[in-house]
Short mmCIF file of C-alpha atoms in Angstrom, two decimals:
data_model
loop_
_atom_site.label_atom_id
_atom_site.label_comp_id
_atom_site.label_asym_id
_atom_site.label_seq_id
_atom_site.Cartn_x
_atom_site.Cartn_y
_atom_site.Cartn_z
CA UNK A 1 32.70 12.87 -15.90
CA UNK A 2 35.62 15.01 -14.98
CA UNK A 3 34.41 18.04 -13.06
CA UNK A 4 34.32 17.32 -9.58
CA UNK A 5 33.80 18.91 -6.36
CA UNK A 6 36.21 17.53 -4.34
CA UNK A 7 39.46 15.63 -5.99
CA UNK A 8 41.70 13.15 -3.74
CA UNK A 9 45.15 12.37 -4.02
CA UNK A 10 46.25 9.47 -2.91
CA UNK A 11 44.07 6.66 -1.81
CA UNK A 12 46.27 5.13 1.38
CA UNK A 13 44.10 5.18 4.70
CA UNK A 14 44.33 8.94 4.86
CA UNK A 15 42.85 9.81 1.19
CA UNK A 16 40.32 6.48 1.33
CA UNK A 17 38.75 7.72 4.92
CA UNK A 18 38.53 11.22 3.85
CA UNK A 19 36.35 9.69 0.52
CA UNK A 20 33.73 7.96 3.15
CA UNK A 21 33.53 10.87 5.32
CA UNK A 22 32.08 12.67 2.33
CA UNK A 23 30.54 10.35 0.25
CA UNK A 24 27.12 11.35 1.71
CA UNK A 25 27.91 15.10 1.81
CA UNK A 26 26.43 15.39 -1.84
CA UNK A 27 29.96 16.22 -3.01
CA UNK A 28 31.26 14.86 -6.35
CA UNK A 29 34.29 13.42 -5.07
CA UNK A 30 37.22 11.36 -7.33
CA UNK A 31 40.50 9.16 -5.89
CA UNK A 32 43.64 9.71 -7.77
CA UNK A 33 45.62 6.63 -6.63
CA UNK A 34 48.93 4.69 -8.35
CA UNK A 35 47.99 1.53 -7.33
CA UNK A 36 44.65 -0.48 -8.03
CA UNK A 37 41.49 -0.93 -6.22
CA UNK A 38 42.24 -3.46 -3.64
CA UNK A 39 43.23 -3.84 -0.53
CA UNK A 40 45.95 -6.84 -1.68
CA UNK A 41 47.58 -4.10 -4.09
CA UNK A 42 47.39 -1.03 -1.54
CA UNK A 43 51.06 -0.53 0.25
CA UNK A 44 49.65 1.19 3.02
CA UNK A 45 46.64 -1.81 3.89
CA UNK A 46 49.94 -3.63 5.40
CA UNK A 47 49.73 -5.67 8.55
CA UNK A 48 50.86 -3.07 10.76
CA UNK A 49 48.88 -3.15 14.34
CA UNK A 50 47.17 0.39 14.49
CA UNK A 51 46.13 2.11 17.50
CA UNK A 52 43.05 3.91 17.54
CA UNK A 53 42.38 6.37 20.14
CA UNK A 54 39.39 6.62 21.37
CA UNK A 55 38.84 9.50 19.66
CA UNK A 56 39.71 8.06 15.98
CA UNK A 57 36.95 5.12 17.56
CA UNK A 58 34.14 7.85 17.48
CA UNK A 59 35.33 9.40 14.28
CA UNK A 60 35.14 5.91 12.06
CA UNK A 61 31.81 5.50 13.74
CA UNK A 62 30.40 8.90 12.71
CA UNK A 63 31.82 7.88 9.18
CA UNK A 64 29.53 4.90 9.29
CA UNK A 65 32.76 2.52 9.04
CA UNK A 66 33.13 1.22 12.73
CA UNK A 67 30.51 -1.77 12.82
CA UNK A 68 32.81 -3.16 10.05
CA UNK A 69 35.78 -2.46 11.73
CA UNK A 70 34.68 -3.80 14.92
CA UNK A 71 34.77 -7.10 14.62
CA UNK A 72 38.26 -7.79 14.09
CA UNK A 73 39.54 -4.53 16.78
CA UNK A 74 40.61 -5.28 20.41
CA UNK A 75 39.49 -2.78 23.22
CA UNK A 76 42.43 -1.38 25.29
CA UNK A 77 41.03 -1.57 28.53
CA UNK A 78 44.70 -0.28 30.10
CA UNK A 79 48.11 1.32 29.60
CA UNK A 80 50.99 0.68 31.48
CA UNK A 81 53.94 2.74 31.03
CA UNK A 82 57.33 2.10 32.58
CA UNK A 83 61.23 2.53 31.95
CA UNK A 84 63.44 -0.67 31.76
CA UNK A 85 65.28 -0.39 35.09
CA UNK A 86 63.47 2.14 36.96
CA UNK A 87 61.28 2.05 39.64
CA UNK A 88 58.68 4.63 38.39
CA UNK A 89 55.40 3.77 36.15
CA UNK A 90 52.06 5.05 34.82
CA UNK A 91 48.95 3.50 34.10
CA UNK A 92 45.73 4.72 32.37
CA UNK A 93 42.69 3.12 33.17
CA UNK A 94 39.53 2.77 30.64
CA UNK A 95 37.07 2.54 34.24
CA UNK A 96 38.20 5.16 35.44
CA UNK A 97 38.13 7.89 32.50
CA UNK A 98 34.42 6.11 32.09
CA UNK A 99 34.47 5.47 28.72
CA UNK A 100 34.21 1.55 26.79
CA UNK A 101 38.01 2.00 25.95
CA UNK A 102 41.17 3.78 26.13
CA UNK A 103 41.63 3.20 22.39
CA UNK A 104 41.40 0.09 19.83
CA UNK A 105 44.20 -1.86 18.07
CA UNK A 106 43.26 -3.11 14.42
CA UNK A 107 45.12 -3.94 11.52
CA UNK A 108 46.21 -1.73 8.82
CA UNK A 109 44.87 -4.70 6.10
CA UNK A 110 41.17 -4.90 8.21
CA UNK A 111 40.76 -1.30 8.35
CA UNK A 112 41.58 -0.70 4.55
CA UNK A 113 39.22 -3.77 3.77
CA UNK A 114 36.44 -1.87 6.04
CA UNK A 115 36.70 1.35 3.72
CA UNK A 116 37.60 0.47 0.40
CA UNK A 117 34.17 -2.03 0.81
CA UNK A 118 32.06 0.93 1.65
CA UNK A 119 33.60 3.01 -1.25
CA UNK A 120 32.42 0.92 -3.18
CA UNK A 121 29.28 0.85 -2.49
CA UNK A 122 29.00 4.60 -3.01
CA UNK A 123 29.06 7.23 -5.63
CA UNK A 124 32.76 8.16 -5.13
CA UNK A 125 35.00 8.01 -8.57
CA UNK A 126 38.22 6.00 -8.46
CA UNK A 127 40.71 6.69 -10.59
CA UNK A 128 43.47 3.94 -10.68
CA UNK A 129 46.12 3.32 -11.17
CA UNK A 130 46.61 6.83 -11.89
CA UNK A 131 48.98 9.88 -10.63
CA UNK A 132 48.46 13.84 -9.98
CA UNK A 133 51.12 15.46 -12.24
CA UNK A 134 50.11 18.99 -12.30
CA UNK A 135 47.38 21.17 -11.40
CA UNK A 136 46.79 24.87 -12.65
CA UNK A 137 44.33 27.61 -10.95
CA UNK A 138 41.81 28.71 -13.48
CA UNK A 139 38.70 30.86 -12.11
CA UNK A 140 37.10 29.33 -9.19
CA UNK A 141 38.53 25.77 -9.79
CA UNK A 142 41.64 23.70 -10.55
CA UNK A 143 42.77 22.41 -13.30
CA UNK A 144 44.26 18.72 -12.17
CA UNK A 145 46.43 16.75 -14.95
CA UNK A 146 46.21 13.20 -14.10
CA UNK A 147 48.58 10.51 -16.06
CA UNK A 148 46.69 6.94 -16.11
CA UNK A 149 47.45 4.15 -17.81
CA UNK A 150 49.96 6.00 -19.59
CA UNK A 151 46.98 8.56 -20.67
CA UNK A 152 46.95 12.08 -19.69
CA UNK A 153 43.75 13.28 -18.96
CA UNK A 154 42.42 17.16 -16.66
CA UNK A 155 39.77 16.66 -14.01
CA UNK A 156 38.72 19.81 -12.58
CA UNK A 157 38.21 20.55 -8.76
CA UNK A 158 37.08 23.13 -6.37
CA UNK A 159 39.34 21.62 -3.97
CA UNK A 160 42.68 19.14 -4.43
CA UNK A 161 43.15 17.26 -1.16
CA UNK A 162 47.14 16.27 -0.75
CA UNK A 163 46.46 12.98 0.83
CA UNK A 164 49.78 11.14 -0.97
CA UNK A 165 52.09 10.40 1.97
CA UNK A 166 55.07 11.85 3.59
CA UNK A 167 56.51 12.30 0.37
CA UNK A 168 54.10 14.27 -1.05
CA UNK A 169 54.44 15.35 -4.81
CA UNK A 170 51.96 17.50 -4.27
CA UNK A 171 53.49 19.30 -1.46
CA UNK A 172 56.86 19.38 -2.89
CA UNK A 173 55.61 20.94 -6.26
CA UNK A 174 53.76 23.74 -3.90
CA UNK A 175 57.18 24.41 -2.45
CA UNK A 176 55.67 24.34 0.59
CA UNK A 177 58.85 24.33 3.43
CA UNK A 178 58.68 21.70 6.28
CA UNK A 179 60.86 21.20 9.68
CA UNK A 180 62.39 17.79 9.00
CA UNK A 181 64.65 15.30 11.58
CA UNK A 182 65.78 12.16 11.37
CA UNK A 183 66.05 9.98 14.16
CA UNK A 184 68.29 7.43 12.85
CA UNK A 185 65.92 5.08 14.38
CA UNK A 186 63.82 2.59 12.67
CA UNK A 187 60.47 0.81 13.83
CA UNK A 188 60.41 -3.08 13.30
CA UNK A 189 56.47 -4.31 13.64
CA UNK A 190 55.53 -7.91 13.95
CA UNK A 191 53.22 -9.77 16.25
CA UNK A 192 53.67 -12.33 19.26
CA UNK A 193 51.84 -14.31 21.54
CA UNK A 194 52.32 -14.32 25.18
CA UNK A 195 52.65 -16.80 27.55
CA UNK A 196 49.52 -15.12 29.66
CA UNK A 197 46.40 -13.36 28.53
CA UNK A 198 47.27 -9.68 28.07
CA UNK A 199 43.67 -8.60 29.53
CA UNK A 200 43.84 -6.15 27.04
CA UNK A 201 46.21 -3.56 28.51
CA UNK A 202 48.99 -2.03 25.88
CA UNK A 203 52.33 -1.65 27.34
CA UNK A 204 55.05 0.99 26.60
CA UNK A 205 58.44 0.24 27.77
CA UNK A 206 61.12 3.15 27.56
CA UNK A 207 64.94 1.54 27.06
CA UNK A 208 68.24 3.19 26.50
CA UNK A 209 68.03 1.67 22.78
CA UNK A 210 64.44 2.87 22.31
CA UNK A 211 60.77 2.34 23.25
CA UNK A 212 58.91 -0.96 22.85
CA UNK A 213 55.26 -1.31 22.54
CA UNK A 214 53.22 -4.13 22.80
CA UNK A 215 49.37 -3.38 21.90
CA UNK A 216 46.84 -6.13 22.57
CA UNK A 217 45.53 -8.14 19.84
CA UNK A 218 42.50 -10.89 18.62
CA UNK A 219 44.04 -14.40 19.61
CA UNK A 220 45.49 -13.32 22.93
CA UNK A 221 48.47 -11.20 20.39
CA UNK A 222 50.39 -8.38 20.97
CA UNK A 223 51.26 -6.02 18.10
CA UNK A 224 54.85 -5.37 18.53
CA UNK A 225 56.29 -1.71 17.84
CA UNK A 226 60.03 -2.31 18.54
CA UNK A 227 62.43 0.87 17.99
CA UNK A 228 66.05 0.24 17.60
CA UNK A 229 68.95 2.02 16.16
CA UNK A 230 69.08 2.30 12.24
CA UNK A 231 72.16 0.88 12.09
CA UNK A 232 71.22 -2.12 13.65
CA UNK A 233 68.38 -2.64 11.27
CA UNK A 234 69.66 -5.07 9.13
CA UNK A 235 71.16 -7.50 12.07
CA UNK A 236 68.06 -7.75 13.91
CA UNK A 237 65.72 -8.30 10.84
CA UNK A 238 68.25 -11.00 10.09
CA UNK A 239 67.50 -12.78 13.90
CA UNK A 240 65.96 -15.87 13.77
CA UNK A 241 62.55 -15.99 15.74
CA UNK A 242 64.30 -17.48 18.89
CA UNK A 243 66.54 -14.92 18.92
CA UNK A 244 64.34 -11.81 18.00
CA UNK A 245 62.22 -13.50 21.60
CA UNK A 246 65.06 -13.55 23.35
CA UNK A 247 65.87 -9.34 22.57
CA UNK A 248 62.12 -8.61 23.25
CA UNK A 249 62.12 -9.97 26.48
CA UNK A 250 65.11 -8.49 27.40
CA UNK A 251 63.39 -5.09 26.63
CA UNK A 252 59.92 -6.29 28.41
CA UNK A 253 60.99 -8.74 30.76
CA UNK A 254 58.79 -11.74 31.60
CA UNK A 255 56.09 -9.70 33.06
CA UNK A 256 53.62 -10.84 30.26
CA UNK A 257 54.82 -14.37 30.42
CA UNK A 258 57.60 -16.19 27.43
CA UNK A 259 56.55 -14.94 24.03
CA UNK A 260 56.48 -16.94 20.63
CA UNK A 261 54.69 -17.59 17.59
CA UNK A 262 56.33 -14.24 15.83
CA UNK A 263 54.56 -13.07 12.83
CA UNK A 264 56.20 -11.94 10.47
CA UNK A 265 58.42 -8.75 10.66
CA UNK A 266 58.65 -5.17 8.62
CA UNK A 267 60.77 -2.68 9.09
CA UNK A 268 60.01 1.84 9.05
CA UNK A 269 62.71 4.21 9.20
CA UNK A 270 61.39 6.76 11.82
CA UNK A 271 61.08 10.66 11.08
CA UNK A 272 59.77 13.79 11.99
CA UNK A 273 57.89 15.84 9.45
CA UNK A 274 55.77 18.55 10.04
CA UNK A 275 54.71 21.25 7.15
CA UNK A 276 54.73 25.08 7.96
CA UNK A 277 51.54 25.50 5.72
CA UNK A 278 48.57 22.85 5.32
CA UNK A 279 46.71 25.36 2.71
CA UNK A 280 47.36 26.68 -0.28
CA UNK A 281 44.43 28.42 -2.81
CA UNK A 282 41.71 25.45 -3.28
CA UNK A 283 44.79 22.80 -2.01
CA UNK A 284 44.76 20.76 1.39
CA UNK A 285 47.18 18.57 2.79
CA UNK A 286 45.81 15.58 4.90
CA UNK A 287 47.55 12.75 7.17
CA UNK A 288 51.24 12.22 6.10
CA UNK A 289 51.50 14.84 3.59
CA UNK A 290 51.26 17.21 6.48
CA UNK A 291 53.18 15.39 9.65
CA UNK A 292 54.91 12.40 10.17
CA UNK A 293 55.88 11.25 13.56
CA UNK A 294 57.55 9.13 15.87
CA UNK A 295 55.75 5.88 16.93
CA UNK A 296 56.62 6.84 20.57
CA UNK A 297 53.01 7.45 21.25
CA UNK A 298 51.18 5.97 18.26
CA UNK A 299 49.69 9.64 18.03
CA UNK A 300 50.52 9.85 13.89
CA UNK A 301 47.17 7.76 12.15
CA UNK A 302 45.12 9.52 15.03
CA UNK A 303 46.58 12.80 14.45
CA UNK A 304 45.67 12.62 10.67
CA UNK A 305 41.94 11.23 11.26
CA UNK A 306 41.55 14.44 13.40
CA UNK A 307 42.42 16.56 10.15
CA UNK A 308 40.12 14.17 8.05
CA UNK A 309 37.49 14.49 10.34
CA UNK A 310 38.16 18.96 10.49
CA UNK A 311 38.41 19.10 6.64
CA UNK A 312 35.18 16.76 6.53
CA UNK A 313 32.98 18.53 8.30
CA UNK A 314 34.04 22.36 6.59
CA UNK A 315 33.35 20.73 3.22
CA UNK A 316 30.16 18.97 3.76
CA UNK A 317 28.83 22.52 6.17
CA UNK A 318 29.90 23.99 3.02
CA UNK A 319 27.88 22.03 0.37
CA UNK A 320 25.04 22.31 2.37
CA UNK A 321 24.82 26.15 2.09
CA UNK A 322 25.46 26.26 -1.12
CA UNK A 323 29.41 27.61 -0.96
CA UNK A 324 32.49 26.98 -2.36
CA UNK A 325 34.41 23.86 -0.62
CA UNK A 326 37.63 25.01 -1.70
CA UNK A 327 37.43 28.58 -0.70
CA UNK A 328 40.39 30.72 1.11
CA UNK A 329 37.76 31.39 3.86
CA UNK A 330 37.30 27.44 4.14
CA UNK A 331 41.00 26.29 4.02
CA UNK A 332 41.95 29.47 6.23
CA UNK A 333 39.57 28.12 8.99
CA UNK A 334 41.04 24.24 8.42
CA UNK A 335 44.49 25.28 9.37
CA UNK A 336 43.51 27.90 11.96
CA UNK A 337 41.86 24.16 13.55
CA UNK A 338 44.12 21.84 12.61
CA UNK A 339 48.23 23.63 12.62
CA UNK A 340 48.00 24.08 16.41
CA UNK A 341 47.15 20.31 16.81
CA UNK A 342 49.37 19.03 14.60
CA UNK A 343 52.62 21.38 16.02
CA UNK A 344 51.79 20.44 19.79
CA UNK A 345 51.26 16.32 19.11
CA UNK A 346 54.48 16.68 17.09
CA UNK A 347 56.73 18.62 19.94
CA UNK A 348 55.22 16.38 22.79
CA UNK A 349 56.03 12.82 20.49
CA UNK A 350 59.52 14.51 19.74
CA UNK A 351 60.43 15.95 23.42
CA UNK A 352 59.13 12.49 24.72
CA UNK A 353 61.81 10.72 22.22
CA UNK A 354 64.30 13.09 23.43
CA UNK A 355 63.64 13.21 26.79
CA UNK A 356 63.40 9.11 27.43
CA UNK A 357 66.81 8.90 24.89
CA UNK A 358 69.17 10.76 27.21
CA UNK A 359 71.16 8.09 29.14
CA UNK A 360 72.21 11.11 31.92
CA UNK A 361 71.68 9.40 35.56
CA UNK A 362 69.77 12.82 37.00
CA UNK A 363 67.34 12.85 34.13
CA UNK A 364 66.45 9.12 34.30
CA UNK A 365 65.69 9.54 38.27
CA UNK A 366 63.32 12.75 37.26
CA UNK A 367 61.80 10.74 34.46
CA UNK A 368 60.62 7.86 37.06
CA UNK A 369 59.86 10.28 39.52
CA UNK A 370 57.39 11.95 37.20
CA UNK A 371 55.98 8.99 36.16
CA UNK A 372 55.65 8.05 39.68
CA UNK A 373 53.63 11.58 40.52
CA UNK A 374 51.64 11.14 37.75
CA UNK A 375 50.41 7.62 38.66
CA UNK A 376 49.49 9.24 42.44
CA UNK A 377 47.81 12.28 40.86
CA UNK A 378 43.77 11.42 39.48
CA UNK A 379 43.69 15.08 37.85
CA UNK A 380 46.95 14.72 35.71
CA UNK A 381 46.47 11.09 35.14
CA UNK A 382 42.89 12.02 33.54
CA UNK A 383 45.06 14.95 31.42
CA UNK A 384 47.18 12.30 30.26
CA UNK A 385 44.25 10.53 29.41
CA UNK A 386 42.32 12.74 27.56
CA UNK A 387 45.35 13.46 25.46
CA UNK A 388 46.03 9.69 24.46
CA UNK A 389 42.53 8.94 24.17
CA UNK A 390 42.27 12.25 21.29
CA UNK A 391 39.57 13.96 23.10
CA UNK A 392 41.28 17.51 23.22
CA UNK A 393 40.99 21.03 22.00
CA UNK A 394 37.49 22.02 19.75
CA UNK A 395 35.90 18.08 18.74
CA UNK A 396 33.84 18.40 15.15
CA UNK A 397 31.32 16.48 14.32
CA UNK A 398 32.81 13.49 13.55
CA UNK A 399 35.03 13.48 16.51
CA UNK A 400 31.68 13.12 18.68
CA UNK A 401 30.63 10.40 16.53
CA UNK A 402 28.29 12.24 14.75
CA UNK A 403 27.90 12.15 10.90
CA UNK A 404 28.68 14.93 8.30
CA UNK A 405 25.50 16.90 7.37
CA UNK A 406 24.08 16.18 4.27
CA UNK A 407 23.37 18.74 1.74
CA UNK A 408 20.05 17.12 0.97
#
């Protein structure tokens, strides 16, 4: 078969998520991806520690995907926010927003596992290892030239889904213009284990060379998001362990006890990404393809499960009234939803980068004070809150943990 409803490319997190939340929709739905069907082979199923919002939590359980993901994802009961050297601080509090969690932290490698085993238990086509070289508009459909195997072969679609990374092929051949900036900052992720329980609270720890996060972890771990200097990439992947210990506690201090046992490390070059347009006729662009951000809040896998979870819902409301799933009506209504989202998150991750980067003495005193108001103030706390946990603006479906509707 070649004529589909609904064609994916790219079959990362982003593409593979967006497969399950419609694989019950009655859509006929295929995954263009380069690399093959399994987790070992897929790039982006990487032992990076994720963190789910609480809002992403509700999503993957409307999907049907979070009893498999649960096992092996630690609550985050609290977040503690501070800058090295000053006196002020934040903390969110799980209890006190009334909800099970703040958010979850789970492994890029488990959560690819979790999906790619349900997609295979459904009627979704993979296509693999394969690539999207071209696609054509014809009347009411696309015409989608795929090369696999060294084979060129058309599918045809009522709707291509750009869901092939930050540097999108698809995007780029749409000529579709985005507001790009590099940091010159790159992330290094590893693990470590702390001298004390981390009784599951997440830290964030501002610094003049960057911010640090440690996110709580099975086996009493912290997932390590450490932001340095670009130019300093290559010394400090080159550390031994001892020494890589000795630099994270000077960022932390001891407050979570001596770490050790690092895993092992990877390194991300950090930049901001965000595309003027997420539509074109019967194209839309998902996840990465659309924004890429700064780590500062670990807003960027959230922020594209919330267009996942938009798109999702339009397409399967869609099916089950009989329409077109790749109509302009349909993709006009998924950016109207999803460009205001994506352009706020992306300003707030890159004015917080910004703001806690400038070494000036005045701003770093009205940094801590803020931080310090915040913590005394319930009602902006719980606005803080609600924005880490994912739980503003309209919530779809999925976002309330529901399931799509069926067109059965």
């Amino acid at each position: 078969m070649s004529d589909f409803d609904v064609v994916i490319a790219g079959g990362g997190l982003a593409g593979s998520t967006l497969a399950c939340a419609l694989a019950n929709s009655g859509a006929r739905i295929a995954i263009v991806e380069s690399v093959e069907a399994s987790a070992d082979h897929q790039p982006s199923f990487d032992d990076r520690a994720i963190a789910l919002a609480y809002g992403s939590q509700r999503i993957f359980e409307g999907i049907g995907l979070w009893d498999s993901i649960a096992p092996s994802a630690t609550a985050i009961r609290k977040i503690h926010v501070s800058e090295r050297g000053g006196f002020g601080f934040t903390h969110l509090d799980a209890a006190e927003e009334q909800v099970p969690a703040l958010g979850y932290v789970a492994l890029a490698r488990e959560l690819g596992g979790a999906i790619l085993q349900q997609l295979e238990n459904s009627s979704v086509t993979r296509i693999s290892p394969a690539t999207v070289m071209s696609f054509t508009q014809t009347e009411g459909r696309l015409g989608v030239d795929v090369e696999a195997d060294g084979r060129q072969q058309q599918l045809t679609a009522r709707l291509l889904v750009a869901a092939d990374g930050g540097q999108s092929l698809i995007r780029q051949q749409l000529d579709i213009k985005t507001r790009q900036w590099e940091y010159g900052q790159t992330a290094i992720v590893t693990n470590v284990t702390p001298g004390i329980p981390h009784h599951n609270i997440a830290y964030e720890r501002f610094t003049p060379n960057g911010p640090l996060a440690l996110l709580p972890m099975t086996e009493n771990r912290f997932g390590v998001v450490l932001t340095i200097s670009s130019e300093a990439c290559d010394e400090v992947m080159a550390l031994d362990n001892d020494a890589f210990v000795a630099l994270l506690q000077q960022r932390i201090g001891f407050r979570c006890g001596r770490f050790s046992r690092i895993g092992k490390r990877f390194s991300y070059p950090l930049t901001l990404m965000t595309a003027n347009e997420v539509v074109r006729p019967r194209i839309a662009l998902v996840g990465n393809a659309g924004h890429a951000l700064h780590p500062i809040s670990g807003q960027g896998f959230n922020l594209g499960l919330r267009d996942i979870a938009v798109l999702a819902d339009l397409i399967a409301n869609a099916l089950r009234q009989q329409q077109d799933p790749g109509s302009e009506q349909l993709l006009q209504q998924y950016q109207k939803q999803r460009l205001p989202d994506q352009q706020q998150v992306a300003l707030l991750t890159d004015g917080l980068v910004r703001l806690f980067g400038n070494p000036l003495r005045g701003l770093s005193m009205g940094r801590n004070l803020g931080m310090l108001a915040a913590d005394l103030l319930p009602g902006v706390r719980h606005r803080i809150a609600r924005h880490a946990m994912g739980l503003g603006g309209i919530q779809s479906r999925l976002a309330r943990g529901l399931p799509t509707l069926s067109s059965e």
